[in-house]
C-alpha positions as a printed Julia matrix, in Angstrom:
177×3 Matrix{Float64}:
 -33.49   -71.43   -0.69
 -30.7    -70.09   -2.91
 -31.37   -68.83   -6.31
 -28.58   -68.46   -8.98
 -30.14   -66.48  -11.75
 -28.4    -66.1   -15.13
 -29.47   -63.6   -17.71
 -32.42   -63.09  -18.85
 -34.09   -63.72  -15.39
 -37.61   -62.83  -15.75
 -40.96   -63.51  -15.98
 -41.56   -62.42  -19.52
 -38.61   -64.73  -20.82
 -40.2    -67.91  -19.11
 -43.44   -67.3   -20.44
 -41.88   -66.99  -23.55
 -40.6    -70.28  -23.34
 -43.86   -71.85  -22.78
 -44.78   -73.58  -26.19
 -45.47   -77.1   -25.12
 -49.0    -78.75  -24.81
 -50.91   -77.46  -22.36
 -52.3    -79.99  -19.35
 -55.5    -79.24  -17.29
 -55.5    -80.27  -14.27
 -58.56   -79.89  -11.42
 -57.61   -76.33  -10.82
 -55.38   -74.92  -12.75
 -53.7    -75.15  -16.39
 -50.05   -75.85  -17.1
 -48.04   -75.26  -20.71
 -44.77   -77.37  -20.92
 -41.82   -75.59  -21.25
 -40.5    -78.97  -23.28
 -36.62   -77.35  -23.18
 -36.46   -77.73  -19.46
 -34.6    -79.41  -17.22
 -34.73   -80.46  -13.91
 -31.84   -81.92  -11.82
 -31.85   -82.86   -8.15
 -29.19   -80.78   -6.7
 -28.1    -83.51   -4.02
 -26.32   -86.58   -5.38
 -28.05   -89.66   -3.42
 -24.54   -91.71   -3.2
 -22.72   -89.38   -1.27
 -24.53   -86.36   -0.16
 -22.75   -83.93   -1.55
 -24.31   -80.64   -2.92
 -23.12   -80.52   -6.78
 -21.79   -77.23   -6.37
 -19.4    -78.15   -4.04
 -18.12   -80.72   -6.71
 -17.86   -77.62   -9.44
 -19.72   -79.44  -11.67
 -21.33   -77.29  -14.59
 -25.01   -78.58  -15.34
 -24.84   -77.48  -18.91
 -23.59   -74.74  -20.88
 -26.63   -75.15  -22.82
 -28.57   -72.82  -20.26
 -30.44   -69.69  -21.03
 -31.61   -69.27  -17.3
 -31.74   -71.3   -14.39
 -32.55   -71.17  -10.46
 -31.61   -73.72   -7.58
 -35.09   -73.92   -5.74
 -35.0    -76.18   -2.69
 -33.33   -79.56   -3.74
 -34.02   -78.98   -7.6
 -31.61   -76.81  -10.03
 -34.12   -75.49  -12.58
 -33.24   -74.78  -16.07
 -34.5    -73.53  -19.35
 -32.02   -74.57  -22.28
 -31.17   -72.66  -25.49
 -32.39   -76.01  -27.1
 -34.13   -79.23  -26.66
 -31.87   -81.54  -25.98
 -31.28   -84.51  -23.56
 -28.87   -84.4   -20.8
 -27.39   -87.17  -19.79
 -26.63   -87.11  -16.16
 -27.24   -89.48  -12.94
 -29.09   -86.26  -11.31
 -31.27   -85.53  -14.15
 -34.85   -85.75  -13.16
 -35.93   -87.16  -16.9
 -39.86   -87.13  -16.32
 -39.81   -83.98  -14.61
 -40.37   -80.58  -16.78
 -40.89   -76.76  -15.89
 -44.07   -75.5   -16.93
 -46.2    -72.33  -16.49
 -49.22   -72.07  -14.66
 -51.38   -70.3   -17.25
 -53.86   -69.56  -14.58
 -51.12   -67.58  -11.74
 -48.6    -66.8   -14.2
 -46.17   -68.77  -11.76
 -43.45   -71.2   -13.25
 -44.4    -74.91  -11.71
 -42.93   -78.42  -12.12
 -44.59   -81.05  -13.56
 -43.04   -84.61  -12.31
 -44.59   -86.65  -15.5
 -46.78   -88.5   -12.97
 -50.87   -88.86  -12.7
 -51.98   -89.37   -9.38
 -55.27   -91.66   -9.85
 -58.16   -92.55   -7.51
 -60.06   -95.35   -8.59
 -63.87   -96.32   -7.63
 -62.75   -99.62   -6.08
 -60.24  -102.39   -5.75
 -59.12  -102.88   -9.34
 -56.11  -104.46  -11.0
 -54.16  -101.38  -11.38
 -51.59  -103.17  -13.59
 -54.04  -103.2   -16.24
 -54.68   -99.49  -16.26
 -51.08   -99.26  -16.96
 -51.32  -101.71  -19.8
 -54.14  -100.06  -21.24
 -52.69   -96.59  -21.47
 -49.11   -97.61  -21.96
 -47.79   -96.3   -18.88
 -45.67   -97.38  -16.1
 -47.28   -98.16  -12.21
 -44.98   -96.59  -10.08
 -46.83   -96.93   -6.79
 -50.62   -98.33   -5.7
 -51.98   -97.88   -2.15
 -54.8   -100.32   -1.91
 -55.83   -98.74    1.2
 -57.26   -96.19   -0.5
 -57.35   -97.14   -4.19
 -54.97   -95.09   -5.02
 -51.95   -95.48   -7.76
 -49.54   -93.01   -9.11
 -48.48   -93.9   -12.86
 -45.4    -92.21  -14.61
 -45.94   -90.64  -18.27
 -42.42   -91.46  -19.76
 -43.27   -88.92  -22.74
 -44.38   -85.64  -21.46
 -46.15   -84.87  -24.92
 -48.43   -87.78  -23.88
 -49.99   -86.58  -20.5
 -52.46   -84.26  -21.27
 -54.2    -86.89  -23.62
 -53.46   -89.33  -21.22
 -55.42   -87.71  -18.12
 -57.99   -86.66  -20.49
 -58.63   -89.99  -21.33
 -58.22   -91.41  -17.57
 -61.24   -88.84  -16.51
 -63.76   -90.46  -19.03
 -62.75   -93.86  -17.89
 -65.81   -95.83  -15.66
 -63.0    -97.14  -13.12
 -61.47   -93.8   -12.17
 -63.01   -91.53   -9.95
 -60.49   -88.83  -10.47
 -57.21   -88.61  -12.04
 -55.05   -84.99  -12.1
 -51.15   -84.66  -12.45
 -48.6    -84.0   -10.06
 -46.95   -80.69   -9.96
 -44.92   -78.79   -7.37
 -46.56   -75.72   -7.67
 -45.82   -71.8    -6.68
 -42.26   -71.05   -7.28
 -41.43   -67.74   -6.83
 -38.86   -66.17   -9.92
 -37.18   -63.57   -9.01
 -37.12   -60.48  -11.44
């Protein structure tokens, strides 16, 4: 993968930006970087790399790098970036156990004890049902407000209908110094 880093590009800088809510998964804890953005580098309409179009993703960036098909950035201030390629529920996070950067997708993966009406769960928690796999009683839900992920996840772990609930994370992203 290609890496583009702009100063400051250090683990210390990234760690200093992790000031959002802490989300506990099955094996790790993540602290959100609320002033972060994740973009898809690939424009799905014509499959062009954004860099080839000469598009600037943001002059508000304090730090950025490309990772696989993602453009990761930490902005100077929290702002909503309007773009077809922004993955609005995705946020960068610091893996507090390993000290590396991760992407929290804003999705919670839930396995149920038995077949239930998953739409009821979506309504109960005011979240969006993304996908439901009836054959193994598993569903993916989207939490649009990243500040609500931790409390929803905690409540789901207490829910009698749910055997397990965890966040969807893209982990182990190495940041060059």
